[in-house]
Structures are given as structure tokens and as C-alpha cells.
JSON list of C-alpha atoms in Angstrom, two decimals:
[
{"chain": "B", "resi": 10, "resn": "TYR", "atom": "CA", "xyz": [62.57, 87.84, 111.26]},
{"chain": "B", "resi": 11, "resn": "ALA", "atom": "CA", "xyz": [64.59, 85.71, 113.63]},
{"chain": "B", "resi": 12, "resn": "TYR", "atom": "CA", "xyz": [66.67, 87.46, 116.28]},
{"chain": "B", "resi": 13, "resn": "GLY", "atom": "CA", "xyz": [69.69, 85.31, 115.41]},
{"chain": "B", "resi": 14, "resn": "ALA", "atom": "CA", "xyz": [69.54, 86.20, 111.71]},
{"chain": "B", "resi": 15, "resn": "ILE", "atom": "CA", "xyz": [71.91, 89.17, 112.03]},
{"chain": "B", "resi": 16, "resn": "GLY", "atom": "CA", "xyz": [74.48, 87.18, 113.99]},
{"chain": "B", "resi": 17, "resn": "GLU", "atom": "CA", "xyz": [74.28, 84.29, 111.53]},
{"chain": "B", "resi": 18, "resn": "TRP", "atom": "CA", "xyz": [74.74, 86.72, 108.62]},
{"chain": "B", "resi": 19, "resn": "LEU", "atom": "CA", "xyz": [77.79, 88.29, 110.29]},
{"chain": "B", "resi": 20, "resn": "TYR", "atom": "CA", "xyz": [79.46, 84.89, 110.76]},
{"chain": "B", "resi": 21, "resn": "ARG", "atom": "CA", "xyz": [78.48, 83.44, 107.37]},
{"chain": "B", "resi": 22, "resn": "VAL", "atom": "CA", "xyz": [78.79, 86.46, 105.05]},
{"chain": "B", "resi": 23, "resn": "VAL", "atom": "CA", "xyz": [81.01, 89.08, 106.67]},
{"chain": "B", "resi": 24, "resn": "ALA", "atom": "CA", "xyz": [83.49, 86.75, 108.42]},
{"chain": "B", "resi": 25, "resn": "GLY", "atom": "CA", "xyz": [82.93, 84.04, 105.83]},
{"chain": "B", "resi": 26, "resn": "LEU", "atom": "CA", "xyz": [82.62, 81.03, 108.16]},
{"chain": "B", "resi": 27, "resn": "GLU", "atom": "CA", "xyz": [80.12, 78.61, 106.70]},
{"chain": "B", "resi": 28, "resn": "ILE", "atom": "CA", "xyz": [79.37, 74.96, 107.29]},
{"chain": "B", "resi": 29, "resn": "ASP", "atom": "CA", "xyz": [79.74, 72.64, 104.32]},
{"chain": "B", "resi": 30, "resn": "GLN", "atom": "CA", "xyz": [76.24, 71.22, 103.82]},
{"chain": "B", "resi": 31, "resn": "ASP", "atom": "CA", "xyz": [77.74, 68.01, 102.39]},
{"chain": "B", "resi": 32, "resn": "LYS", "atom": "CA", "xyz": [79.87, 67.47, 105.53]},
{"chain": "B", "resi": 33, "resn": "PRO", "atom": "CA", "xyz": [77.88, 68.69, 108.55]},
{"chain": "B", "resi": 34, "resn": "GLY", "atom": "CA", "xyz": [79.36, 69.19, 111.99]},
{"chain": "B", "resi": 35, "resn": "TYR", "atom": "CA", "xyz": [82.16, 71.58, 110.94]},
{"chain": "B", "resi": 36, "resn": "LYS", "atom": "CA", "xyz": [84.49, 68.74, 109.88]},
{"chain": "B", "resi": 37, "resn": "HIS", "atom": "CA", "xyz": [84.90, 70.75, 106.67]},
{"chain": "B", "resi": 38, "resn": "VAL", "atom": "CA", "xyz": [84.45, 74.52, 106.73]},
{"chain": "B", "resi": 39, "resn": "LEU", "atom": "CA", "xyz": [83.96, 76.95, 103.87]},
{"chain": "B", "resi": 40, "resn": "VAL", "atom": "CA", "xyz": [85.82, 80.22, 104.44]},
{"chain": "B", "resi": 41, "resn": "GLN", "atom": "CA", "xyz": [84.59, 82.82, 101.97]},
{"chain": "B", "resi": 42, "resn": "PRO", "atom": "CA", "xyz": [84.38, 86.33, 103.41]},
{"chain": "B", "resi": 43, "resn": "GLN", "atom": "CA", "xyz": [82.44, 88.94, 101.49]},
{"chain": "B", "resi": 44, "resn": "PRO", "atom": "CA", "xyz": [83.73, 92.39, 102.48]},
{"chain": "B", "resi": 45, "resn": "GLY", "atom": "CA", "xyz": [81.58, 95.34, 101.62]},
{"chain": "B", "resi": 46, "resn": "GLY", "atom": "CA", "xyz": [79.60, 98.24, 102.94]},
{"chain": "B", "resi": 47, "resn": "GLY", "atom": "CA", "xyz": [82.70, 100.19, 103.87]},
{"chain": "B", "resi": 48, "resn": "LEU", "atom": "CA", "xyz": [84.01, 97.55, 106.27]},
{"chain": "B", "resi": 49, "resn": "THR", "atom": "CA", "xyz": [87.80, 97.40, 106.38]},
{"chain": "B", "resi": 50, "resn": "ARG", "atom": "CA", "xyz": [88.16, 94.42, 108.74]},
{"chain": "B", "resi": 51, "resn": "ALA", "atom": "CA", "xyz": [86.22, 91.68, 110.51]},
{"chain": "B", "resi": 52, "resn": "ARG", "atom": "CA", "xyz": [86.90, 88.83, 112.90]},
{"chain": "B", "resi": 53, "resn": "ALA", "atom": "CA", "xyz": [84.80, 85.92, 114.16]},
{"chain": "B", "resi": 54, "resn": "THR", "atom": "CA", "xyz": [85.37, 82.76, 116.17]},
{"chain": "B", "resi": 55, "resn": "LEU", "atom": "CA", "xyz": [83.21, 79.65, 116.43]},
{"chain": "B", "resi": 56, "resn": "ASN", "atom": "CA", "xyz": [83.67, 76.95, 119.04]},
{"chain": "B", "resi": 57, "resn": "THR", "atom": "CA", "xyz": [82.75, 73.73, 117.23]},
{"chain": "B", "resi": 58, "resn": "MET", "atom": "CA", "xyz": [82.69, 70.13, 118.44]},
{"chain": "B", "resi": 59, "resn": "HIS", "atom": "CA", "xyz": [86.18, 69.76, 116.88]},
{"chain": "B", "resi": 60, "resn": "GLY", "atom": "CA", "xyz": [87.67, 72.93, 118.39]},
{"chain": "B", "resi": 61, "resn": "MET", "atom": "CA", "xyz": [88.03, 76.61, 117.59]},
{"chain": "B", "resi": 62, "resn": "THR", "atom": "CA", "xyz": [87.46, 77.85, 114.05]},
{"chain": "B", "resi": 63, "resn": "SER", "atom": "CA", "xyz": [88.18, 81.49, 113.27]},
{"chain": "B", "resi": 64, "resn": "SER", "atom": "CA", "xyz": [88.41, 83.96, 110.43]},
{"chain": "B", "resi": 65, "resn": "ALA", "atom": "CA", "xyz": [89.96, 87.43, 110.53]},
{"chain": "B", "resi": 66, "resn": "TRP", "atom": "CA", "xyz": [90.40, 89.66, 107.51]},
{"chain": "B", "resi": 67, "resn": "GLU", "atom": "CA", "xyz": [91.49, 93.21, 106.80]},
{"chain": "B", "resi": 68, "resn": "PHE", "atom": "CA", "xyz": [92.59, 95.43, 103.98]},
{"chain": "B", "resi": 69, "resn": "VAL", "atom": "CA", "xyz": [96.30, 96.24, 104.41]},
{"chain": "B", "resi": 70, "resn": "ASP", "atom": "CA", "xyz": [98.53, 98.34, 102.14]},
{"chain": "B", "resi": 71, "resn": "GLY", "atom": "CA", "xyz": [96.19, 97.96, 99.17]},
{"chain": "B", "resi": 72, "resn": "GLY", "atom": "CA", "xyz": [95.89, 94.19, 99.65]},
{"chain": "B", "resi": 73, "resn": "PHE", "atom": "CA", "xyz": [93.63, 91.74, 101.42]},
{"chain": "B", "resi": 74, "resn": "ARG", "atom": "CA", "xyz": [94.89, 89.75, 104.41]},
{"chain": "B", "resi": 75, "resn": "LEU", "atom": "CA", "xyz": [93.01, 86.69, 105.66]},
{"chain": "B", "resi": 76, "resn": "ASP", "atom": "CA", "xyz": [93.98, 84.66, 108.74]},
{"chain": "B", "resi": 77, "resn": "ILE", "atom": "CA", "xyz": [92.08, 81.48, 109.49]},
{"chain": "B", "resi": 78, "resn": "THR", "atom": "CA", "xyz": [92.34, 78.88, 112.21]},
{"chain": "B", "resi": 79, "resn": "ILE", "atom": "CA", "xyz": [90.80, 75.43, 112.00]},
{"chain": "B", "resi": 80, "resn": "PRO", "atom": "CA", "xyz": [91.04, 72.56, 114.47]},
{"chain": "B", "resi": 81, "resn": "PRO", "atom": "CA", "xyz": [93.35, 69.58, 113.89]},
{"chain": "B", "resi": 82, "resn": "ASN", "atom": "CA", "xyz": [91.93, 66.84, 111.65]},
{"chain": "B", "resi": 83, "resn": "THR", "atom": "CA", "xyz": [89.49, 69.19, 109.94]},
{"chain": "B", "resi": 84, "resn": "HIS", "atom": "CA", "xyz": [89.62, 70.79, 106.51]},
{"chain": "B", "resi": 85, "resn": "ALA", "atom": "CA", "xyz": [88.73, 74.11, 104.94]},
{"chain": "B", "resi": 86, "resn": "THR", "atom": "CA", "xyz": [88.09, 75.42, 101.47]},
{"chain": "B", "resi": 87, "resn": "VAL", "atom": "CA", "xyz": [89.08, 79.08, 101.18]},
{"chain": "B", "resi": 88, "resn": "ARG", "atom": "CA", "xyz": [87.60, 81.40, 98.57]},
{"chain": "B", "resi": 89, "resn": "LEU", "atom": "CA", "xyz": [89.03, 84.90, 98.42]},
{"chain": "B", "resi": 90, "resn": "PRO", "atom": "CA", "xyz": [86.84, 87.86, 97.47]},
{"chain": "B", "resi": 91, "resn": "ASN", "atom": "CA", "xyz": [87.24, 89.49, 94.06]}
]
């Protein structure tokens, strides 16, 4: 068990911020939150070498709302939960 494992899981799984292994350095980010466990919202921010990257999601009025921020000159692929 690594002490950072929980934090990494929260960023990668709950908030959905994940580095693209084919394009390291957060030039391309995968945003794919996986809500569950009774959570109704989550928010996370990463300061990368290119700038701030963030993901915030919540369930609103029977729908799913996702707000993301990525730095200029970077790209993201967004995958919404089922």
C-alpha cells in the first residue's frame, strides 16, 4: 500500500483526470469520471506544466453535469459515465 494511492484514485477514478499514456506530460488529458458509491458530486484540480486542469461533476435535476478546464494548447478526450 502506498500512501498516495487513495489520492491518485480520487483524481483518476472519482474526478476522472487521467494522463494519456501515449502523450505524457498532460499535453492530452483523459477526462472520464466514474461516479459511484453514493457520491453526488466531486471536484479536483491538477497544476500541470501546461497550467491548471480541473474536473467538476454533479448530478443535477436527474442529469449529469461535467465542467472541465484545460490549459491553452492542450487537448482532452471526454468520456461520460453510463
